[in-house]
Coordinates of C-alpha atoms and ligand atoms in Angstrom, one line a residue:
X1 CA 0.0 0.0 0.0
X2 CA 1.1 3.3 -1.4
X3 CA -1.5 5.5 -2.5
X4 CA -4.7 6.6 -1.7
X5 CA -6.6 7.7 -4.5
X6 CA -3.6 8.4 -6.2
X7 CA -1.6 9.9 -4.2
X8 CA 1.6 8.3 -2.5
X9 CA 1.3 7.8 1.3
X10 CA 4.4 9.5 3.2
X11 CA 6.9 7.7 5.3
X12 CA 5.4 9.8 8.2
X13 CA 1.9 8.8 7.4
X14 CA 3.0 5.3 7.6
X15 CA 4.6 5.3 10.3
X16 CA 1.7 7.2 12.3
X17 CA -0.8 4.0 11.4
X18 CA 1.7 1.8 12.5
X19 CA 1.8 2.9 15.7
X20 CA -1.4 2.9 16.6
X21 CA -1.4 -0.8 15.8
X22 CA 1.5 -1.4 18.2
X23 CA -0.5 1.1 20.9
X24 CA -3.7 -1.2 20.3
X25 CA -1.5 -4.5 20.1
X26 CA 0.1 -3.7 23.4
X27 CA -3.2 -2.6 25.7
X28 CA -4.0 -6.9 25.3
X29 CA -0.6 -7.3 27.3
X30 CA -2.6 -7.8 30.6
X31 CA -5.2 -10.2 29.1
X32 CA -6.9 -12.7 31.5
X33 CA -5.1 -16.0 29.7
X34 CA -2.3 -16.0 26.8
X35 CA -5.1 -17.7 24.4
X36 CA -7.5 -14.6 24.9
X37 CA -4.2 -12.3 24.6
X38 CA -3.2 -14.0 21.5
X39 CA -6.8 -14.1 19.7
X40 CA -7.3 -10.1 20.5
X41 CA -3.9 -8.8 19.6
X42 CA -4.1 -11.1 16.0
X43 CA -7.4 -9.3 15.5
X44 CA -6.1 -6.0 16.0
X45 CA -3.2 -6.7 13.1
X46 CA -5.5 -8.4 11.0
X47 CA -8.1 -5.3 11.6
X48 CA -5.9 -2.7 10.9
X49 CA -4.3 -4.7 7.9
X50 CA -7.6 -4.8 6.4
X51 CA -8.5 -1.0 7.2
X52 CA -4.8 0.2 5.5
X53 CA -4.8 -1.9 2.6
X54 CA -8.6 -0.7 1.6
X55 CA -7.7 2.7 2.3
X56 CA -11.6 2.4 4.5
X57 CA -13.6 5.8 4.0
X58 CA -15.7 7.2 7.0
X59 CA -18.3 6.6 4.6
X60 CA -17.8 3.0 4.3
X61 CA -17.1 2.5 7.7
X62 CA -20.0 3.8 8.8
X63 CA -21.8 1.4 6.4
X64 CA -19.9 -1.2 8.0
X65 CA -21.3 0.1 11.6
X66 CA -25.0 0.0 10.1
X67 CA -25.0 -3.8 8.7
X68 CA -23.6 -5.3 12.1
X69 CA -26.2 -3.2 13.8
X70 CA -29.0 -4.1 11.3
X71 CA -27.5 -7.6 11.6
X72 CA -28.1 -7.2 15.5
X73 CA -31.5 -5.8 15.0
X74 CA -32.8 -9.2 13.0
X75 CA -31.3 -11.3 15.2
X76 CA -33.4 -13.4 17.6
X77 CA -33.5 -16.7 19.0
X78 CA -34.1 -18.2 16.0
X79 CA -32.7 -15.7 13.1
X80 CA -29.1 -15.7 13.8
X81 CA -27.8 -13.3 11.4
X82 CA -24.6 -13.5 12.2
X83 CA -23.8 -17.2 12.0
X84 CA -25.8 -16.5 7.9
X85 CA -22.9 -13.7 7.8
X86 CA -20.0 -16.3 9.1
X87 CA -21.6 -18.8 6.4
X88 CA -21.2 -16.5 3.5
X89 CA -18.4 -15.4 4.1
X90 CA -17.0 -18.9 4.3
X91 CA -15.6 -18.5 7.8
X92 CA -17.9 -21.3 9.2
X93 CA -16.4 -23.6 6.7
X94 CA -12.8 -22.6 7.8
X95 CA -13.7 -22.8 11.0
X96 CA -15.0 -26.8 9.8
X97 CA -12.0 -27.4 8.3
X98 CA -9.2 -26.5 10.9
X99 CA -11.3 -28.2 14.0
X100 CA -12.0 -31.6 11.5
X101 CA -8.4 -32.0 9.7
X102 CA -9.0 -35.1 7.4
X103 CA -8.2 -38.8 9.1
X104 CA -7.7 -41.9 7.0
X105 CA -11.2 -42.6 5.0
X106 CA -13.3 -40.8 8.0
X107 CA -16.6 -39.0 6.4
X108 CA -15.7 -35.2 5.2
X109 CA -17.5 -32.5 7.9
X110 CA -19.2 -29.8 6.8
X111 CA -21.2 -26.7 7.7
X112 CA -23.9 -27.0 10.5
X113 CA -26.5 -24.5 9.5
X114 CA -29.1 -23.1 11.7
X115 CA -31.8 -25.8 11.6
X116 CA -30.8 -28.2 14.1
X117 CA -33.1 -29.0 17.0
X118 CA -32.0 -30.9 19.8
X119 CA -35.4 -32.7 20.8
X120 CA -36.4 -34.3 17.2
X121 CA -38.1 -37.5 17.8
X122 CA -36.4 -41.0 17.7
X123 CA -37.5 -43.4 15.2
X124 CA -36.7 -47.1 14.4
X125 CA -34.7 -48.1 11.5
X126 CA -36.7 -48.4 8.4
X127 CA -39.6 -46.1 9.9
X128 CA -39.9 -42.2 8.2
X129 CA -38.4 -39.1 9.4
X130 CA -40.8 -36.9 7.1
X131 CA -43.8 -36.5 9.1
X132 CA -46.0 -35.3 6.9
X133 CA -43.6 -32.9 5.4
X134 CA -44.6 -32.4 1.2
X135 CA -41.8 -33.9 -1.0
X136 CA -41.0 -36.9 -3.2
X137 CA -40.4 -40.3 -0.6
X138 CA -37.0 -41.3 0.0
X139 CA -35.2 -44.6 1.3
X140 CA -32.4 -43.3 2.5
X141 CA -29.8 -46.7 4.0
X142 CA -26.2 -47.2 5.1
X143 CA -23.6 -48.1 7.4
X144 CA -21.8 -46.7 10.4
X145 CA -18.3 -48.0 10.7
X146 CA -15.0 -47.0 12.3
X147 CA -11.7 -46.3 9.7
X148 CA -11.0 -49.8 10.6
X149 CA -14.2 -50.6 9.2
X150 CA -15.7 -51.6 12.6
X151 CA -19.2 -51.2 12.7
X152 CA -20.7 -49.3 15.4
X153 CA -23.9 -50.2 16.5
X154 CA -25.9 -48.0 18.6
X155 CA -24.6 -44.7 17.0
X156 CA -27.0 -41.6 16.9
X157 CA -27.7 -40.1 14.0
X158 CA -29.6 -36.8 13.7
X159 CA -31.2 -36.1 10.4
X160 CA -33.1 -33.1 9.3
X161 CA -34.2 -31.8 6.0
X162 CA -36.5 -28.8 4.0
X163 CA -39.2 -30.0 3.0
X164 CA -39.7 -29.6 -1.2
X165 CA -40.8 -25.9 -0.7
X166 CA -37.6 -25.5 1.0
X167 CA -38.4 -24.4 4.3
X168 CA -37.6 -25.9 7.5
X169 CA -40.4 -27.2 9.7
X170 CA -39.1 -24.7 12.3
X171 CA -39.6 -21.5 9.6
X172 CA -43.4 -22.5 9.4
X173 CA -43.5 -20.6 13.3
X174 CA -46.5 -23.1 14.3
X175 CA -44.6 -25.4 16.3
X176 CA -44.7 -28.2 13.7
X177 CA -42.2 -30.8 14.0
X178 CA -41.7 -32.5 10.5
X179 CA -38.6 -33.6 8.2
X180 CA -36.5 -34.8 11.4
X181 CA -35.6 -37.5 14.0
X182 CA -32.9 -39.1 15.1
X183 CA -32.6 -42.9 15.4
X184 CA -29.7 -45.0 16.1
X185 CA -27.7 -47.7 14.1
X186 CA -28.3 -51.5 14.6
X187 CA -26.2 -54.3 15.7
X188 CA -24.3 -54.6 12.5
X189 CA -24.0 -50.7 12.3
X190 CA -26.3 -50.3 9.6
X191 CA -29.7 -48.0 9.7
X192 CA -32.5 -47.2 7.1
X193 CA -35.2 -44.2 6.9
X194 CA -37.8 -43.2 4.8
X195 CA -37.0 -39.1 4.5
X196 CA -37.7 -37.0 1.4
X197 CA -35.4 -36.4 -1.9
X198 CA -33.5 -33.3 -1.1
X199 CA -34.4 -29.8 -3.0
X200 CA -32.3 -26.9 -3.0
X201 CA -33.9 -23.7 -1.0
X202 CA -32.1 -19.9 -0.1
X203 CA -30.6 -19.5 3.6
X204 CA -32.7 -16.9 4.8
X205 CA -32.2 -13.4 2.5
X206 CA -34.5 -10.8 3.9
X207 CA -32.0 -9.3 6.3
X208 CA -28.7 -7.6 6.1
X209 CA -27.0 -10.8 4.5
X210 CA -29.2 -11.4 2.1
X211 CA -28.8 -7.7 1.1
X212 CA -25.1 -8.0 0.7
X213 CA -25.7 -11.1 -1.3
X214 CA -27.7 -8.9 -3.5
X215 CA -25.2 -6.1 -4.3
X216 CA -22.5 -8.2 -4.6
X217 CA -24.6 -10.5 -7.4
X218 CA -24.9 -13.7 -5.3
X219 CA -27.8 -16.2 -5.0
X220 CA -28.3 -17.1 -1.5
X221 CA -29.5 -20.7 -2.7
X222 CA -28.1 -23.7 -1.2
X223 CA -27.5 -27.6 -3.0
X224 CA -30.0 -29.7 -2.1
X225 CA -28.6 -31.7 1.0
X226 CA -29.3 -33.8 3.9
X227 CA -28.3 -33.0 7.1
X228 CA -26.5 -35.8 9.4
X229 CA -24.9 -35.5 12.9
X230 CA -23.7 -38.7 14.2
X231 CA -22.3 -39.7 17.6
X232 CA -20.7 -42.3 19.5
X233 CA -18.4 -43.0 22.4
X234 CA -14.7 -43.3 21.4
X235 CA -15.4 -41.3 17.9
X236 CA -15.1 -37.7 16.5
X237 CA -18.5 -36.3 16.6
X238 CA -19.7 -35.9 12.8
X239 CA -21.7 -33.0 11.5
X240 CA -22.2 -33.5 7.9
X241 CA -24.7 -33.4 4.7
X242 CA -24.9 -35.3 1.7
X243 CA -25.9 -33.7 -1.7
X244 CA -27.6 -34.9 -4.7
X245 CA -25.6 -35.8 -7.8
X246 CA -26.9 -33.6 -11.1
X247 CA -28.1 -31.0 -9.0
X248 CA -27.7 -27.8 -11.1
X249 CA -27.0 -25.7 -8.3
X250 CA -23.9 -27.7 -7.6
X251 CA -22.4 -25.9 -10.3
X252 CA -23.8 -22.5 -9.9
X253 CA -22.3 -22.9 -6.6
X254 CA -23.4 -23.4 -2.6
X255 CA -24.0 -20.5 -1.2
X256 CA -22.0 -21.3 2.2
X257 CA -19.5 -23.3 0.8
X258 CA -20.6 -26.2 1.8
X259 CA -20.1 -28.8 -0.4
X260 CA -17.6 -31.6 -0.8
X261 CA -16.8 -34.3 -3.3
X262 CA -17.1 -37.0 -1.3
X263 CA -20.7 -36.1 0.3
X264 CA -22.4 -35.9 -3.5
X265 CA -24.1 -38.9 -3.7
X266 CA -26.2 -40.7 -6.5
X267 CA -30.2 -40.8 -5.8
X268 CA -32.3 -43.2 -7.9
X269 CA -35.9 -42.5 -8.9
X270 CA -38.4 -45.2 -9.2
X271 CA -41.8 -45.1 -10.7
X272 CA -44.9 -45.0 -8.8
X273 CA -45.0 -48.7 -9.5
X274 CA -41.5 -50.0 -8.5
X275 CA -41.3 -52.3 -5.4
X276 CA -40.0 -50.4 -2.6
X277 CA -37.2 -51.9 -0.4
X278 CA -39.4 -52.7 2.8
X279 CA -42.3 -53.3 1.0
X280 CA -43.7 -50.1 1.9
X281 CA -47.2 -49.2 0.3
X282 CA -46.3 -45.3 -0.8
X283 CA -50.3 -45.0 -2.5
X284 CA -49.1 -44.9 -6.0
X285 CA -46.3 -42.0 -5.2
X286 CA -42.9 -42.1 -7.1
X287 CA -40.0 -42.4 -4.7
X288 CA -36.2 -42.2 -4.4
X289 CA -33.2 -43.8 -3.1
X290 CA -29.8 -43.3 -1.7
X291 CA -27.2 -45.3 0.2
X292 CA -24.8 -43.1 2.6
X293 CA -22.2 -45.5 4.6
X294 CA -20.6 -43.3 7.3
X295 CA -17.1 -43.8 8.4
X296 CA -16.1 -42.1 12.2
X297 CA -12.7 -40.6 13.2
X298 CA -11.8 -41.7 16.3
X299 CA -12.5 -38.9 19.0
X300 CA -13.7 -37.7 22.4
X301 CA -17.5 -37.5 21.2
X302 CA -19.2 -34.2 20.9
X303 CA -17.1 -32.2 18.6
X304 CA -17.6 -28.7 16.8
X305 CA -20.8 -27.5 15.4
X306 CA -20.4 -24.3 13.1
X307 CA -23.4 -22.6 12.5
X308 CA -26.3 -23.7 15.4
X309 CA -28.1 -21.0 16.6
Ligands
BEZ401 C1 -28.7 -24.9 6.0 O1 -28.1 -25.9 5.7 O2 -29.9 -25.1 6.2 C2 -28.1 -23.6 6.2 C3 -26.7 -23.5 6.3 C4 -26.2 -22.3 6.5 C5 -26.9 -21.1 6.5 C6 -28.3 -21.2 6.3 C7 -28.9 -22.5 6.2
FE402 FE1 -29.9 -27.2 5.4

């Protein structure tokens, strides 16, 4: 850096900025523990560096001061704008990546989003997560294993889904509980469910993210996905989705960065007609399939989760 608009930036100039940084740096010295010293003084250089290298206007900083507030305006608790922010941004997938570094053949992590509940109904294998929720049937079946290839019976998986208008059940505001559960694996670490094919649907865009999205020309649409969080003793708690191979907006691109190679899976459609695995009577409704076999990092249990509200 140096100019500003156009005009070279004097050795005294330069040297003013910098120390301010080293007057901001320094007042973390006395910081309650060396992490929270460490976190504060790396955000001040990476501030500052940010500030210098835009050359930030008043103007634009003030702009800057209106979307965090609008940001804290919207938010409630169940609109967190700021975790939709961190998403965009891709920070929540960062954030993913450093805390779940790859191991062996262990399933890929990825973001958490904001549609978890904690109290979702159990089911038993092979019964349907949907509750009533509109979208095409889907027989969703797999494995849990260990990167040994260990099965794990008994492990908890969480699965929640849009339903094909893309809205949560939680978004509806009625207290409707639909297009989630959580149900465990069997003796031989294997599971089944009856949830619905996957559509793709915009994070929530009416706020001061989904404005930004807007001026900077990007869609706030998400690939179609499945959400999974699965747990056991001894293993790395897994937050994950999988996504739905020839789904166009995998190429126009995930809006939070979400996806990975390995979690795009095939789905099959059958006719109305077609035998269904569990000889299930569907009353004359086409259907969908997918397999999913899971594979745990070993682990202390309940790991990260980017992106709850
Ligand atoms: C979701 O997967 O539902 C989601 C993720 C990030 C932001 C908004 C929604
Ligand atoms: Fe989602």
């Amino acid at each position: 850096m140096t100019e500003q608009d156009g005009a070279p930036i004097s050795s005294e100039q330069t040297v003013r900025e910098q120390a301010l940084i080293e007057e901001v740096v320094a007042s973390f010295a006395g910081a309650e523990s060396e992490r929270l010293k460490f976190l504060m003084q790396a955000l001040t250089r990476h501030l500052h560096a940010f500030i210098r290298e835009v050359r930030l206007t008043e103007d634009e900083w003030n702009q800057a001061i209106k979307f965090l507030t609008d940001a804290g305006h919207i938010t409630t608790e169940t609109r967190q704008e700021f975790v939709l922010l961190s998403d965009v941004l891709g920070a929540s997938m960062q954030v993913v990546a450093i805390n779940n570094p790859e191991y062996a053949n262990a399933t890929e992590a990825t973001v958490f989003g904001p549609f978890f509940v904690e109290d979702a109904p159990e089911i038993r294998n092979g019964e349907d997560m949907a509750f009533g929720a509109a979208g095409e049937p889907c027989y969703v079946e797999g494995t849990v294993r260990g990167v040994d290839g260990e099965p794990i019976p008994g492990a908890r998986i969480e699965v929640w889904e849009a339903d094909e208008d893309g809205f949560y059940d939680v978004q509806y505001g009625d207290d409707r509980m639909a297009a989630r559960a959580h149900l465990f694996a069997d003796e031989q670490g294997e599971y089944r469910f009856w949830g619905l094919f996957p559509t793709p649907y915009p994070i929530p865009y009416d706020g001061p993210v989904g404005a930004m999205l807007a001026a900077v020309g990007r869609s706030p649409v998400r690939a179609s996905h499945l959400h999974f969080m699965v747990t056991a003793p001894g293993y790395r708690t897994l937050v994950t989705h999988i996504f739905v191979r020839g789904d166009e907006q995998l190429v126009i691109g995930d809006s939070v960065f979400g996806v990975k190679e390995s979690l795009i899976k095939d789905f099959a459609h059958h006719p109305a007609d077609a035998p269904t695995p569990d000889g299930r009577d569907l009353g004359g409704r086409p259907w969908a399939q997918t397999r999913f076999d899971i594979v745990l990092a070993p682990g202390e249990g309940e790991g990260m989760r980017v992106s709850g509200v």
